Amino acid sequence: GAVVSQHPSRVICKSGTSVKIECRSLDFQATTMFWYRQFPKQSLMLMATSNEGSKATYEQGVEKDKFLINHASLTLSTLTVTSAHPEDSSFYICSARTEQEFSYEQYFGPGTRLTVT
Amino acid sequence: GESVGLHLPTLSVQEGDNSIINCAYSNSASDYFIWYKQESGKGPQFIIDIRSNMDKRQGQRVTVLLNKTVKHLSLQIAATQPGDSAVYFCAESYGNQFYFGTGTSLTVIP
């Protein structure tokens, strides 16, 4: 089956620093990737949708200058949390989708736990 | 985003019993629905999906039922096992995006 990886799986950073999270589709080409954040005991909240080679589309209320998304290739998307603050601490999950006929399925990464101290 | 809600936030079942997890969705134009399972500290795992032109789909030990009239989705797990303990999310899709429900925490009692 399709595999999506994320790196790092856990990261602790100091307030004010930036953190980059990578999302890779390992055995398929992902024309569309999604970034979610999830707080404890809550659902996944879609942050943005990115298509390879174009700018990401951010959901309402998500600061695009704070959460920089780059979808540079069909197998890699990155999320950079700039000037991180403790309230940015969360579980960040990416997913990837192919453009196969009749397939709408998203494949999720294992998530990245970000802790900002 | 769209609102997809679940009726029960927690569910406890005895091992071997059947589980039913319910979900209400809000967008009548949604044309694709998925159930995901998420274990603690991990990303969501695909369980089963259904398109809006169907009302029932069966997988291995799981069945999804879709009632478009009342915008209701359910996941049935047969012979629930301890390994089924997790949080289950339904998601609806309209266009290029997916919207997740609140989640139901399923606990299987041995």
PDB file of C-alpha atoms in Angstrom:
ATOM      1  CA  GLY A   1       0.000   0.000   0.000  1.00  0.00           C
ATOM      2  CA  ALA A   2       0.903   3.649  -0.292  1.00  0.00           C
ATOM      3  CA  VAL A   3       3.234   4.908   2.416  1.00  0.00           C
ATOM      4  CA  VAL A   4       3.669   8.438   3.661  1.00  0.00           C
ATOM      5  CA  SER A   5       6.487   9.330   6.009  1.00  0.00           C
ATOM      6  CA  GLN A   6       7.070  12.345   8.182  1.00  0.00           C
ATOM      7  CA  HIS A   7      10.262  13.665   9.667  1.00  0.00           C
ATOM      8  CA  PRO A   8      10.913  14.299  12.430  1.00  0.00           C
ATOM      9  CA  SER A   9       8.468  12.270  14.459  1.00  0.00           C
ATOM     10  CA  ARG A  10       9.068  14.442  17.510  1.00  0.00           C
ATOM     11  CA  VAL A  11      10.682  17.843  17.887  1.00  0.00           C
ATOM     12  CA  ILE A  12      11.189  20.160  20.810  1.00  0.00           C
ATOM     13  CA  CYS A  13      12.173  23.719  20.084  1.00  0.00           C
ATOM     14  CA  LYS A  14      12.503  26.987  21.919  1.00  0.00           C
ATOM     15  CA  SER A  15      10.038  29.795  21.537  1.00  0.00           C
ATOM     16  CA  GLY A  16      10.931  32.075  18.662  1.00  0.00           C
ATOM     17  CA  THR A  17      12.727  29.489  16.564  1.00  0.00           C
ATOM     18  CA  SER A  18      11.489  27.893  13.345  1.00  0.00           C
ATOM     19  CA  VAL A  19      10.846  24.238  12.737  1.00  0.00           C
ATOM     20  CA  LYS A  20      10.564  22.388   9.444  1.00  0.00           C
ATOM     21  CA  ILE A  21       8.529  19.209   9.078  1.00  0.00           C
ATOM     22  CA  GLU A  22       8.894  17.028   6.013  1.00  0.00           C
ATOM     23  CA  CYS A  23       6.210  14.876   4.449  1.00  0.00           C
ATOM     24  CA  ARG A  24       7.163  12.321   1.825  1.00  0.00           C
ATOM     25  CA  SER A  25       5.203   9.909  -0.291  1.00  0.00           C
ATOM     26  CA  LEU A  26       7.507   6.918  -0.524  1.00  0.00           C
ATOM     27  CA  ASP A  27       6.054   4.779  -3.274  1.00  0.00           C
ATOM     28  CA  PHE A  28       3.720   6.999  -5.220  1.00  0.00           C
ATOM     29  CA  GLN A  29       3.516  10.470  -6.643  1.00  0.00           C
ATOM     30  CA  ALA A  30       1.320  12.842  -4.701  1.00  0.00           C
ATOM     31  CA  THR A  31      -0.102  15.679  -6.698  1.00  0.00           C
ATOM     32  CA  THR A  32      -1.928  16.942  -3.646  1.00  0.00           C
ATOM     33  CA  MET A  33      -0.810  16.982  -0.045  1.00  0.00           C
ATOM     34  CA  PHE A  34      -2.698  18.135   2.998  1.00  0.00           C
ATOM     35  CA  TRP A  35      -1.505  19.418   6.351  1.00  0.00           C
ATOM     36  CA  TYR A  36      -3.517  18.966   9.516  1.00  0.00           C
ATOM     37  CA  ARG A  37      -2.994  19.793  13.134  1.00  0.00           C
ATOM     38  CA  GLN A  38      -4.528  17.928  15.994  1.00  0.00           C
ATOM     39  CA  PHE A  39      -4.823  18.904  19.636  1.00  0.00           C
ATOM     40  CA  PRO A  40      -5.179  16.235  22.336  1.00  0.00           C
ATOM     41  CA  LYS A  41      -8.512  14.431  22.264  1.00  0.00           C
ATOM     42  CA  GLN A  42      -9.655  16.506  19.328  1.00  0.00           C
ATOM     43  CA  SER A  43     -10.194  15.924  15.660  1.00  0.00           C
ATOM     44  CA  LEU A  44      -7.892  16.738  12.785  1.00  0.00           C
ATOM     45  CA  MET A  45      -8.132  20.316  11.609  1.00  0.00           C
ATOM     46  CA  LEU A  46      -7.209  20.955   8.009  1.00  0.00           C
ATOM     47  CA  MET A  47      -4.628  23.711   7.789  1.00  0.00           C
ATOM     48  CA  ALA A  48      -3.826  23.837   4.103  1.00  0.00           C
ATOM     49  CA  THR A  49      -3.899  22.013   0.813  1.00  0.00           C
ATOM     50  CA  SER A  50      -0.858  22.053  -1.410  1.00  0.00           C
ATOM     51  CA  ASN A  51      -0.455  21.060  -5.019  1.00  0.00           C
ATOM     52  CA  GLU A  52       2.922  20.363  -6.521  1.00  0.00           C
ATOM     53  CA  GLY A  53       4.434  23.444  -8.042  1.00  0.00           C
ATOM     54  CA  SER A  54       1.835  25.903  -6.865  1.00  0.00           C
ATOM     55  CA  LYS A  55       1.057  27.917  -3.772  1.00  0.00           C
ATOM     56  CA  ALA A  56      -0.762  26.269  -0.925  1.00  0.00           C
ATOM     57  CA  THR A  57      -4.387  27.035  -0.199  1.00  0.00           C
ATOM     58  CA  TYR A  58      -4.854  27.841   3.460  1.00  0.00           C
ATOM     59  CA  GLU A  59      -7.970  27.302   5.487  1.00  0.00           C
ATOM     60  CA  GLN A  60      -9.624  30.277   7.090  1.00  0.00           C
ATOM     61  CA  GLY A  61      -7.856  31.341  10.258  1.00  0.00           C
ATOM     62  CA  VAL A  62      -4.526  29.711   9.389  1.00  0.00           C
ATOM     63  CA  GLU A  63      -1.698  32.238   9.066  1.00  0.00           C
ATOM     64  CA  LYS A  64       0.137  31.562   5.840  1.00  0.00           C
ATOM     65  CA  ASP A  65       3.131  33.631   6.923  1.00  0.00           C
ATOM     66  CA  LYS A  66       3.484  31.571  10.059  1.00  0.00           C
ATOM     67  CA  PHE A  67       2.922  28.149   8.544  1.00  0.00           C
ATOM     68  CA  LEU A  68       4.960  28.067   5.364  1.00  0.00           C
ATOM     69  CA  ILE A  69       4.181  25.207   3.032  1.00  0.00           C
ATOM     70  CA  ASN A  70       6.323  24.163   0.114  1.00  0.00           C
ATOM     71  CA  HIS A  71       5.341  21.351  -2.244  1.00  0.00           C
ATOM     72  CA  ALA A  72       8.474  21.286  -4.333  1.00  0.00           C
ATOM     73  CA  SER A  73       8.101  17.853  -5.875  1.00  0.00           C
ATOM     74  CA  LEU A  74       5.562  15.098  -6.361  1.00  0.00           C
ATOM     75  CA  THR A  75       6.953  13.253  -3.355  1.00  0.00           C
ATOM     76  CA  LEU A  76       7.826  15.994  -0.876  1.00  0.00           C
ATOM     77  CA  SER A  77       5.977  18.721   0.973  1.00  0.00           C
ATOM     78  CA  THR A  78       7.343  20.711   3.883  1.00  0.00           C
ATOM     79  CA  LEU A  79       5.654  22.671   6.632  1.00  0.00           C
ATOM     80  CA  THR A  80       7.729  25.290   8.391  1.00  0.00           C
ATOM     81  CA  VAL A  81       6.415  26.723  11.622  1.00  0.00           C
ATOM     82  CA  THR A  82       8.077  30.125  11.863  1.00  0.00           C
ATOM     83  CA  SER A  83       8.729  31.935  15.130  1.00  0.00           C
ATOM     84  CA  ALA A  84       7.129  29.119  17.045  1.00  0.00           C
ATOM     85  CA  HIS A  85       5.309  29.789  20.302  1.00  0.00           C
ATOM     86  CA  PRO A  86       4.029  27.405  22.972  1.00  0.00           C
ATOM     87  CA  GLU A  87       0.507  27.615  21.545  1.00  0.00           C
ATOM     88  CA  ASP A  88       1.873  26.079  18.326  1.00  0.00           C
ATOM     89  CA  SER A  89       2.601  22.889  20.226  1.00  0.00           C
ATOM     90  CA  SER A  90       0.489  20.242  18.567  1.00  0.00           C
ATOM     91  CA  PHE A  91       0.465  17.052  16.558  1.00  0.00           C
ATOM     92  CA  TYR A  92       0.982  17.853  12.879  1.00  0.00           C
ATOM     93  CA  ILE A  93      -0.146  15.297  10.336  1.00  0.00           C
ATOM     94  CA  CYS A  94       0.258  15.317   6.592  1.00  0.00           C
ATOM     95  CA  SER A  95      -1.556  13.284   4.019  1.00  0.00           C
ATOM     96  CA  ALA A  96      -1.057  12.688   0.342  1.00  0.00           C
ATOM     97  CA  ARG A  97      -3.398  11.881  -2.462  1.00  0.00           C
ATOM     98  CA  THR A  98      -2.803  10.480  -5.896  1.00  0.00           C
ATOM     99  CA  GLU A  99      -4.741  11.272  -8.994  1.00  0.00           C
ATOM    100  CA  GLN A 100      -5.539   7.705  -9.861  1.00  0.00           C
ATOM    101  CA  GLU A 101      -8.810   7.092 -11.577  1.00  0.00           C
ATOM    102  CA  PHE A 102     -11.628   6.385  -9.096  1.00  0.00           C
ATOM    103  CA  SER A 103      -9.269   6.867  -6.182  1.00  0.00           C
ATOM    104  CA  TYR A 104      -9.933   9.634  -3.738  1.00  0.00           C
ATOM    105  CA  GLU A 105      -8.134   8.095  -0.837  1.00  0.00           C
ATOM    106  CA  GLN A 106      -5.735  10.044   1.282  1.00  0.00           C
ATOM    107  CA  TYR A 107      -2.749   8.338   2.808  1.00  0.00           C
ATOM    108  CA  PHE A 108      -1.690   9.735   6.141  1.00  0.00           C
ATOM    109  CA  GLY A 109       1.728  10.143   7.613  1.00  0.00           C
ATOM    110  CA  PRO A 110       2.494   9.046  11.175  1.00  0.00           C
ATOM    111  CA  GLY A 111       2.449  12.611  12.472  1.00  0.00           C
ATOM    112  CA  THR A 112       4.989  14.945  14.070  1.00  0.00           C
ATOM    113  CA  ARG A 113       4.713  15.939  17.701  1.00  0.00           C
ATOM    114  CA  LEU A 114       5.888  19.538  18.092  1.00  0.00           C
ATOM    115  CA  THR A 115       6.576  20.904  21.537  1.00  0.00           C
ATOM    116  CA  VAL A 116       7.546  24.550  21.889  1.00  0.00           C
ATOM    117  CA  THR A 117       9.112  25.489  25.209  1.00  0.00           C
TER     118      THR A 117
ATOM    119  CA  GLY B   1     -14.864  24.106   6.978  1.00  0.00           C
ATOM    120  CA  GLU B   2     -17.764  21.782   6.981  1.00  0.00           C
ATOM    121  CA  SER B   3     -19.076  20.331  10.180  1.00  0.00           C
ATOM    122  CA  VAL B   4     -19.076  16.601  10.639  1.00  0.00           C
ATOM    123  CA  GLY B   5     -20.163  15.437  14.032  1.00  0.00           C
ATOM    124  CA  LEU B   6     -20.382  12.202  15.939  1.00  0.00           C
ATOM    125  CA  HIS B   7     -23.201  11.261  18.237  1.00  0.00           C
ATOM    126  CA  LEU B   8     -21.126   9.493  20.884  1.00  0.00           C
ATOM    127  CA  PRO B   9     -17.709  10.662  21.980  1.00  0.00           C
ATOM    128  CA  THR B  10     -16.934   7.407  23.850  1.00  0.00           C
ATOM    129  CA  LEU B  11     -18.000   3.833  23.412  1.00  0.00           C
ATOM    130  CA  SER B  12     -17.124   0.764  25.460  1.00  0.00           C
ATOM    131  CA  VAL B  13     -17.893  -2.712  24.204  1.00  0.00           C
ATOM    132  CA  GLN B  14     -17.189  -6.222  25.370  1.00  0.00           C
ATOM    133  CA  GLU B  15     -14.710  -8.217  23.368  1.00  0.00           C
ATOM    134  CA  GLY B  16     -16.535 -10.269  20.787  1.00  0.00           C
ATOM    135  CA  ASP B  17     -19.542  -7.977  20.620  1.00  0.00           C
ATOM    136  CA  ASN B  18     -20.380  -5.845  17.628  1.00  0.00           C
ATOM    137  CA  SER B  19     -19.646  -2.103  17.701  1.00  0.00           C
ATOM    138  CA  ILE B  20     -21.574   0.635  15.990  1.00  0.00           C
ATOM    139  CA  ILE B  21     -20.118   4.110  15.653  1.00  0.00           C
ATOM    140  CA  ASN B  22     -22.305   6.857  14.259  1.00  0.00           C
ATOM    141  CA  CYS B  23     -21.587  10.070  12.411  1.00  0.00           C
ATOM    142  CA  ALA B  24     -23.701  12.951  11.167  1.00  0.00           C
ATOM    143  CA  TYR B  25     -22.453  15.049   8.301  1.00  0.00           C
ATOM    144  CA  SER B  26     -23.673  18.447   7.259  1.00  0.00           C
ATOM    145  CA  ASN B  27     -23.001  18.912   3.567  1.00  0.00           C
ATOM    146  CA  SER B  28     -25.569  17.197   1.392  1.00  0.00           C
ATOM    147  CA  ALA B  29     -23.234  17.721  -1.571  1.00  0.00           C
ATOM    148  CA  SER B  30     -20.487  15.579  -0.059  1.00  0.00           C
ATOM    149  CA  ASP B  31     -19.915  12.661  -2.371  1.00  0.00           C
ATOM    150  CA  TYR B  32     -17.318  10.557  -0.615  1.00  0.00           C
ATOM    151  CA  PHE B  33     -16.970   9.375   2.953  1.00  0.00           C
ATOM    152  CA  ILE B  34     -14.215   7.596   4.815  1.00  0.00           C
ATOM    153  CA  TRP B  35     -13.800   6.032   8.216  1.00  0.00           C
ATOM    154  CA  TYR B  36     -10.407   6.293   9.845  1.00  0.00           C
ATOM    155  CA  LYS B  37      -8.924   4.655  12.911  1.00  0.00           C
ATOM    156  CA  GLN B  38      -6.342   6.513  14.934  1.00  0.00           C
ATOM    157  CA  GLU B  39      -4.283   4.954  17.663  1.00  0.00           C
ATOM    158  CA  SER B  40      -2.608   7.111  20.258  1.00  0.00           C
ATOM    159  CA  GLY B  41       0.321   9.084  18.864  1.00  0.00           C
ATOM    160  CA  LYS B  42      -0.159   7.842  15.322  1.00  0.00           C
ATOM    161  CA  GLY B  43      -1.632   9.134  12.128  1.00  0.00           C
ATOM    162  CA  PRO B  44      -5.107   8.087  10.938  1.00  0.00           C
ATOM    163  CA  GLN B  45      -5.407   4.727   9.281  1.00  0.00           C
ATOM    164  CA  PHE B  46      -7.889   4.124   6.482  1.00  0.00           C
ATOM    165  CA  ILE B  47     -10.588   1.602   7.346  1.00  0.00           C
ATOM    166  CA  ILE B  48     -13.267   1.792   4.700  1.00  0.00           C
ATOM    167  CA  ASP B  49     -14.825   4.262   2.318  1.00  0.00           C
ATOM    168  CA  ILE B  50     -18.104   4.705   0.527  1.00  0.00           C
ATOM    169  CA  ARG B  51     -19.298   6.882  -2.299  1.00  0.00           C
ATOM    170  CA  SER B  52     -22.562   8.737  -2.230  1.00  0.00           C
ATOM    171  CA  ASN B  53     -24.083   6.504  -4.893  1.00  0.00           C
ATOM    172  CA  MET B  54     -23.957   3.576  -2.467  1.00  0.00           C
ATOM    173  CA  ASP B  55     -25.726   2.953   0.821  1.00  0.00           C
ATOM    174  CA  LYS B  56     -23.682   0.054   2.125  1.00  0.00           C
ATOM    175  CA  ARG B  57     -20.196  -1.278   1.767  1.00  0.00           C
ATOM    176  CA  GLN B  58     -18.570  -4.192   3.507  1.00  0.00           C
ATOM    177  CA  GLY B  59     -14.976  -4.899   4.293  1.00  0.00           C
ATOM    178  CA  GLN B  60     -13.255  -7.357   6.522  1.00  0.00           C
ATOM    179  CA  ARG B  61     -15.226  -7.272   9.802  1.00  0.00           C
ATOM    180  CA  VAL B  62     -16.381  -3.729   9.017  1.00  0.00           C
ATOM    181  CA  THR B  63     -19.451  -2.362   7.313  1.00  0.00           C
ATOM    182  CA  VAL B  64     -20.227   1.245   6.478  1.00  0.00           C
ATOM    183  CA  LEU B  65     -23.794   2.386   6.043  1.00  0.00           C
ATOM    184  CA  LEU B  66     -24.744   5.662   4.424  1.00  0.00           C
ATOM    185  CA  ASN B  67     -28.141   7.286   4.774  1.00  0.00           C
ATOM    186  CA  LYS B  68     -28.182  10.361   2.596  1.00  0.00           C
ATOM    187  CA  THR B  69     -31.743  11.243   3.525  1.00  0.00           C
ATOM    188  CA  VAL B  70     -30.746  12.070   7.083  1.00  0.00           C
ATOM    189  CA  LYS B  71     -27.056  12.653   6.334  1.00  0.00           C
ATOM    190  CA  HIS B  72     -25.929   9.865   8.593  1.00  0.00           C
ATOM    191  CA  LEU B  73     -22.991   7.509   8.388  1.00  0.00           C
ATOM    192  CA  SER B  74     -22.231   4.525  10.564  1.00  0.00           C
ATOM    193  CA  LEU B  75     -19.384   2.103  11.030  1.00  0.00           C
ATOM    194  CA  GLN B  76     -20.120  -1.392  12.226  1.00  0.00           C
ATOM    195  CA  ILE B  77     -17.308  -3.548  13.553  1.00  0.00           C
ATOM    196  CA  ALA B  78     -18.111  -7.225  13.930  1.00  0.00           C
ATOM    197  CA  ALA B  79     -16.647  -9.325  16.734  1.00  0.00           C
ATOM    198  CA  THR B  80     -14.765  -6.399  18.234  1.00  0.00           C
ATOM    199  CA  GLN B  81     -11.253  -7.204  19.372  1.00  0.00           C
ATOM    200  CA  PRO B  82      -8.915  -5.459  21.843  1.00  0.00           C
ATOM    201  CA  GLY B  83      -6.858  -4.243  18.897  1.00  0.00           C
ATOM    202  CA  ASP B  84      -9.866  -2.279  17.713  1.00  0.00           C
ATOM    203  CA  SER B  85      -9.520   0.092  20.669  1.00  0.00           C
ATOM    204  CA  ALA B  86      -8.780   3.477  19.150  1.00  0.00           C
ATOM    205  CA  VAL B  87     -10.404   6.742  18.145  1.00  0.00           C
ATOM    206  CA  TYR B  88     -12.541   6.512  15.042  1.00  0.00           C
ATOM    207  CA  PHE B  89     -13.183   9.452  12.768  1.00  0.00           C
ATOM    208  CA  CYS B  90     -15.540   9.835   9.895  1.00  0.00           C
ATOM    209  CA  ALA B  91     -14.621  12.239   7.145  1.00  0.00           C
ATOM    210  CA  GLU B  92     -16.649  13.701   4.326  1.00  0.00           C
ATOM    211  CA  SER B  93     -15.285  14.955   1.071  1.00  0.00           C
ATOM    212  CA  TYR B  94     -16.550  17.631  -1.192  1.00  0.00           C
ATOM    213  CA  GLY B  95     -14.329  18.833  -3.971  1.00  0.00           C
ATOM    214  CA  ASN B  96     -10.673  18.609  -3.119  1.00  0.00           C
ATOM    215  CA  GLN B  97     -10.949  18.603   0.640  1.00  0.00           C
ATOM    216  CA  PHE B  98     -11.785  16.343   3.508  1.00  0.00           C
ATOM    217  CA  TYR B  99     -13.441  17.398   6.738  1.00  0.00           C
ATOM    218  CA  PHE B 100     -13.156  15.278   9.837  1.00  0.00           C
ATOM    219  CA  GLY B 101     -15.649  14.654  12.576  1.00  0.00           C
ATOM    220  CA  THR B 102     -15.007  14.982  16.279  1.00  0.00           C
ATOM    221  CA  GLY B 103     -14.063  11.361  16.832  1.00  0.00           C
ATOM    222  CA  THR B 104     -15.356   8.494  18.943  1.00  0.00           C
ATOM    223  CA  SER B 105     -13.083   6.728  21.371  1.00  0.00           C
ATOM    224  CA  LEU B 106     -13.746   2.997  21.291  1.00  0.00           C
ATOM    225  CA  THR B 107     -12.610   0.901  24.238  1.00  0.00           C
ATOM    226  CA  VAL B 108     -12.829  -2.870  24.024  1.00  0.00           C
ATOM    227  CA  ILE B 109     -13.185  -4.608  27.350  1.00  0.00           C
ATOM    228  CA  PRO B 110     -11.478  -8.023  27.421  1.00  0.00           C
TER     229      PRO B 110
END
